[in-house]
Amino acid sequence: DAGVIQSPRHEVTEMGQEVTLRCKPISGHDYLFWYRQTMMRGLELLIYFNNNVPIDDSGMPEDRFSAKMPNASFSTLKIQPSEPRDSAVYFCASSSGTREQYFGPGTRLTVT
Amino acid sequence: GQQLNQSPQSMFIQEGEDVSMNCTSSSIFNTWLWYKQDPGEGPVLLIALYKAGELTSNGRLTAQFGITRKDSFLNISASIPSDVGIYFCAGRSPIQGAQKLVFGQGTRLTINP
């Protein structure tokens, strides 16, 4: 079975540009999570969805960040405009009900 | 917010040695998880613990849910080169809810052959 799929794996962009990260959760999973990983702050939960509905976005850093889940098999995390401090690895994870989360391979974002 | 204190931050050991790392919190958790992250990959779940005092093994890995519900440890016996990576503890607390995980800062394991 395919795991969580994320694209792109690497993204390099200039400050001020819009960045869109994509995630396909494991089929049948009803929860989807977006995390950010940095050396300074470790793994942080940004937002999570249940049945395509955002449940908790308290971890989203600021209004420049937005996330959508238009259907059960696709989610996006958008940063507009991007800043150098947004450079990090962004992970998507999914889970089914009360079972544990499976992580994707991540997108390494570099903002210059 | 809640934090997990994971130690040690890094370990340098010889192949074949046993490894022990732990995670502590000032508040109680009702789930403890241990993940491993290889370079360029996402965390992979190793062991999940759901009851205070629970001791669970997965091959050469053994983890325990502390009786106070504020700590957990992970042991790796007879380490091999593929054990290299970063190990994270994660917890689920009654306060944060069933879906939110809090992660430790990680233990980076390096093995000298």
Short mmCIF file of C-alpha atoms in Angstrom, two decimals:
data_model
loop_
_atom_site.label_atom_id
_atom_site.label_comp_id
_atom_site.label_asym_id
_atom_site.label_seq_id
_atom_site.Cartn_x
_atom_site.Cartn_y
_atom_site.Cartn_z
CA ASP A 1 0.00 0.00 0.00
CA ALA A 2 1.17 3.51 -0.77
CA GLY A 3 2.04 5.63 2.20
CA VAL A 4 1.50 9.35 2.59
CA ILE A 5 2.70 11.12 -0.53
CA GLN A 6 4.10 14.64 -0.48
CA SER A 7 5.24 16.89 -3.29
CA PRO A 8 7.53 18.47 -4.06
CA ARG A 9 10.29 16.82 -1.99
CA HIS A 10 12.42 19.94 -2.24
CA GLU A 11 11.43 23.53 -2.92
CA VAL A 12 13.71 26.53 -3.23
CA THR A 13 12.08 29.89 -3.65
CA GLU A 14 12.80 33.56 -3.21
CA MET A 15 11.39 35.66 -0.42
CA GLY A 16 7.98 37.04 -1.30
CA GLN A 17 7.00 34.20 -3.59
CA GLU A 18 3.99 31.95 -3.04
CA VAL A 19 4.73 28.36 -2.08
CA THR A 20 2.28 25.46 -2.26
CA LEU A 21 3.00 22.12 -0.64
CA ARG A 22 0.87 19.10 -1.48
CA CYS A 23 -0.15 15.96 0.35
CA LYS A 24 -2.04 12.79 -0.50
CA PRO A 25 -3.01 10.89 2.67
CA ILE A 26 -3.28 7.14 2.97
CA SER A 27 -6.52 5.96 1.39
CA GLY A 28 -9.26 5.53 3.98
CA HIS A 29 -7.65 7.73 6.61
CA ASP A 30 -9.97 10.40 7.94
CA TYR A 31 -7.43 12.60 9.75
CA LEU A 32 -4.73 14.68 8.09
CA PHE A 33 -2.03 16.65 9.87
CA TRP A 34 0.51 19.25 8.75
CA TYR A 35 3.72 19.59 10.78
CA ARG A 36 6.80 21.79 10.52
CA GLN A 37 10.24 20.62 11.66
CA THR A 38 13.13 22.96 12.44
CA MET A 39 16.31 22.57 14.45
CA MET A 40 15.23 25.25 16.88
CA ARG A 41 11.62 24.23 17.51
CA GLY A 42 11.54 20.55 16.59
CA LEU A 43 8.30 19.06 15.27
CA GLU A 44 5.32 21.38 15.56
CA LEU A 45 1.73 20.67 14.62
CA LEU A 46 0.40 23.40 12.35
CA ILE A 47 -3.14 22.24 11.58
CA TYR A 48 -5.22 19.10 11.34
CA PHE A 49 -8.34 18.06 9.48
CA ASN A 50 -11.02 15.48 10.16
CA ASN A 51 -13.14 14.36 7.22
CA ASN A 52 -11.76 17.30 5.20
CA VAL A 53 -12.79 19.87 7.84
CA PRO A 54 -10.13 21.91 9.68
CA ILE A 55 -10.40 21.09 13.37
CA ASP A 56 -7.50 22.91 14.98
CA ASP A 57 -5.33 25.53 13.29
CA SER A 58 -3.88 27.01 16.46
CA GLY A 59 -0.38 26.03 15.36
CA MET A 60 -0.46 28.00 12.11
CA PRO A 61 2.19 30.70 12.57
CA GLU A 62 0.39 33.62 10.99
CA ASP A 63 -1.96 34.72 8.26
CA ARG A 64 0.63 34.02 5.58
CA PHE A 65 -0.06 30.32 6.10
CA SER A 66 -3.23 28.64 4.89
CA ALA A 67 -4.27 25.02 4.44
CA LYS A 68 -7.07 23.40 2.53
CA MET A 69 -8.44 19.92 2.07
CA PRO A 70 -10.86 19.97 -0.88
CA ASN A 71 -11.39 16.21 -0.77
CA ALA A 72 -10.39 13.11 1.15
CA SER A 73 -7.33 12.43 -0.98
CA PHE A 74 -5.67 15.83 -1.26
CA SER A 75 -4.50 18.70 0.91
CA THR A 76 -2.40 21.79 0.36
CA LEU A 77 -0.38 24.05 2.63
CA LYS A 78 0.22 27.47 1.14
CA ILE A 79 2.61 30.20 2.26
CA GLN A 80 2.08 33.63 0.74
CA PRO A 81 4.30 35.59 0.83
CA SER A 82 7.16 33.33 1.89
CA GLU A 83 9.96 34.55 4.19
CA PRO A 84 13.41 33.10 4.97
CA ARG A 85 12.24 32.10 8.46
CA ASP A 86 9.73 29.74 6.83
CA SER A 87 12.63 27.52 5.74
CA ALA A 88 11.99 24.12 7.31
CA VAL A 89 10.88 20.58 6.54
CA TYR A 90 7.10 20.30 6.29
CA PHE A 91 5.50 16.95 6.98
CA CYS A 92 2.05 15.67 6.25
CA ALA A 93 0.67 12.78 8.30
CA SER A 94 -2.59 10.86 8.25
CA SER A 95 -4.43 8.52 10.56
CA SER A 96 -7.62 6.53 10.82
CA GLY A 97 -9.88 7.19 13.78
CA THR A 98 -7.98 6.78 17.03
CA ARG A 99 -5.08 4.93 15.42
CA GLU A 100 -1.61 6.37 15.19
CA GLN A 101 -0.28 8.80 12.62
CA TYR A 102 1.75 7.84 9.55
CA PHE A 103 4.10 10.49 8.24
CA GLY A 104 5.04 11.34 4.68
CA PRO A 105 8.65 11.86 3.55
CA GLY A 106 8.42 15.63 3.94
CA THR A 107 9.06 18.69 1.79
CA ARG A 108 12.28 20.57 2.45
CA LEU A 109 11.56 24.26 1.88
CA THR A 110 14.32 26.81 1.46
CA VAL A 111 13.38 30.47 1.15
CA THR A 112 16.25 32.73 0.09
CA GLY B 1 2.50 24.79 25.91
CA GLN B 2 3.31 21.29 27.05
CA GLN B 3 6.84 20.08 26.51
CA LEU B 4 8.61 16.77 26.57
CA ASN B 5 12.19 16.65 27.80
CA GLN B 6 14.08 13.99 25.90
CA SER B 7 17.56 12.84 26.85
CA PRO B 8 20.23 12.43 25.90
CA GLN B 9 20.29 14.78 22.92
CA SER B 10 22.92 12.63 21.22
CA MET B 11 24.68 9.32 21.72
CA PHE B 12 27.85 7.93 20.22
CA ILE B 13 28.19 4.20 20.77
CA GLN B 14 29.96 1.13 19.46
CA GLU B 15 28.11 -1.42 17.39
CA GLY B 16 26.72 -4.12 19.64
CA GLU B 17 26.18 -1.87 22.64
CA ASP B 18 22.82 -1.38 24.28
CA VAL B 19 21.14 2.04 24.13
CA SER B 20 18.77 3.73 26.54
CA MET B 21 16.94 7.03 26.14
CA ASN B 22 14.06 8.60 27.99
CA CYS B 23 11.40 11.25 27.92
CA THR B 24 9.88 13.15 30.82
CA SER B 25 7.07 15.61 31.26
CA SER B 26 5.77 17.80 34.06
CA SER B 27 2.21 16.74 33.26
CA ILE B 28 0.59 13.37 32.68
CA PHE B 29 0.16 11.72 29.32
CA ASN B 30 -2.21 8.92 28.38
CA THR B 31 -0.23 7.74 25.35
CA TRP B 32 3.49 7.51 24.74
CA LEU B 33 4.92 6.89 21.29
CA TRP B 34 8.43 6.33 20.01
CA TYR B 35 9.36 7.26 16.44
CA LYS B 36 12.56 6.93 14.41
CA GLN B 37 13.54 9.36 11.67
CA ASP B 38 16.12 8.53 9.03
CA PRO B 39 17.83 11.33 7.06
CA GLY B 40 15.53 12.79 4.43
CA GLU B 41 12.53 10.81 5.61
CA GLY B 42 9.56 11.27 7.89
CA PRO B 43 9.25 9.78 11.37
CA VAL B 44 8.28 6.11 11.50
CA LEU B 45 6.36 4.71 14.45
CA LEU B 46 8.33 2.11 16.42
CA ILE B 47 6.31 1.46 19.56
CA ALA B 48 3.03 2.74 21.04
CA LEU B 49 2.19 2.58 24.76
CA TYR B 50 -1.31 3.17 26.13
CA LYS B 51 -1.31 2.10 29.80
CA ALA B 52 0.75 3.19 32.78
CA GLY B 53 3.33 0.53 33.55
CA GLU B 54 3.01 -1.06 30.11
CA LEU B 55 6.19 -2.66 28.78
CA THR B 56 6.26 -3.40 25.05
CA SER B 57 8.88 -4.90 22.77
CA ASN B 58 9.41 -4.70 19.03
CA GLY B 59 12.37 -6.89 18.12
CA ARG B 60 15.45 -5.44 19.79
CA LEU B 61 13.46 -2.42 20.98
CA THR B 62 11.74 -2.22 24.35
CA ALA B 63 9.75 0.71 25.67
CA GLN B 64 7.90 1.37 28.90
CA PHE B 65 5.12 3.74 29.93
CA GLY B 66 6.13 5.15 33.31
CA ILE B 67 3.92 4.34 36.26
CA THR B 68 3.53 8.06 37.07
CA ARG B 69 2.36 8.66 33.44
CA LYS B 70 4.96 11.42 33.21
CA ASP B 71 7.78 9.49 31.60
CA SER B 72 8.77 6.78 29.15
CA PHE B 73 11.98 5.09 28.10
CA LEU B 74 13.21 3.28 25.01
CA ASN B 75 15.94 0.67 25.04
CA ILE B 76 17.71 -0.78 22.03
CA SER B 77 19.70 -3.94 22.59
CA ALA B 78 22.74 -5.05 20.59
CA SER B 79 22.79 -2.01 18.33
CA ILE B 80 23.49 -2.42 14.61
CA PRO B 81 24.43 0.17 11.96
CA SER B 82 20.86 0.55 10.69
CA ASP B 83 19.80 1.80 14.14
CA VAL B 84 21.48 5.12 13.29
CA GLY B 85 19.00 7.98 13.17
CA ILE B 86 17.02 10.35 15.33
CA TYR B 87 14.60 8.90 17.87
CA PHE B 88 11.63 10.96 19.01
CA CYS B 89 9.27 10.42 21.86
CA ALA B 90 5.76 11.78 21.49
CA GLY B 91 2.89 11.99 23.90
CA ARG B 92 -0.81 12.49 23.87
CA SER B 93 -2.24 14.30 26.90
CA PRO B 94 -5.76 14.48 28.33
CA ILE B 95 -5.57 18.25 28.03
CA GLN B 96 -4.62 18.48 24.36
CA GLY B 97 -7.11 15.93 23.13
CA ALA B 98 -7.07 12.64 21.30
CA GLN B 99 -5.41 13.77 18.08
CA LYS B 100 -2.68 16.23 19.08
CA LEU B 101 0.81 14.91 19.73
CA VAL B 102 3.61 16.66 21.60
CA PHE B 103 7.10 15.67 20.45
CA GLY B 104 10.39 15.59 22.27
CA GLN B 105 13.45 17.22 20.75
CA GLY B 106 14.95 13.91 19.66
CA THR B 107 17.97 11.75 20.45
CA ARG B 108 20.50 11.48 17.65
CA LEU B 109 22.13 8.04 17.66
CA THR B 110 25.50 7.52 15.99
CA ILE B 111 27.12 4.09 15.86
CA ASN B 112 30.81 3.46 15.37
CA PRO B 113 31.39 0.17 13.57
#
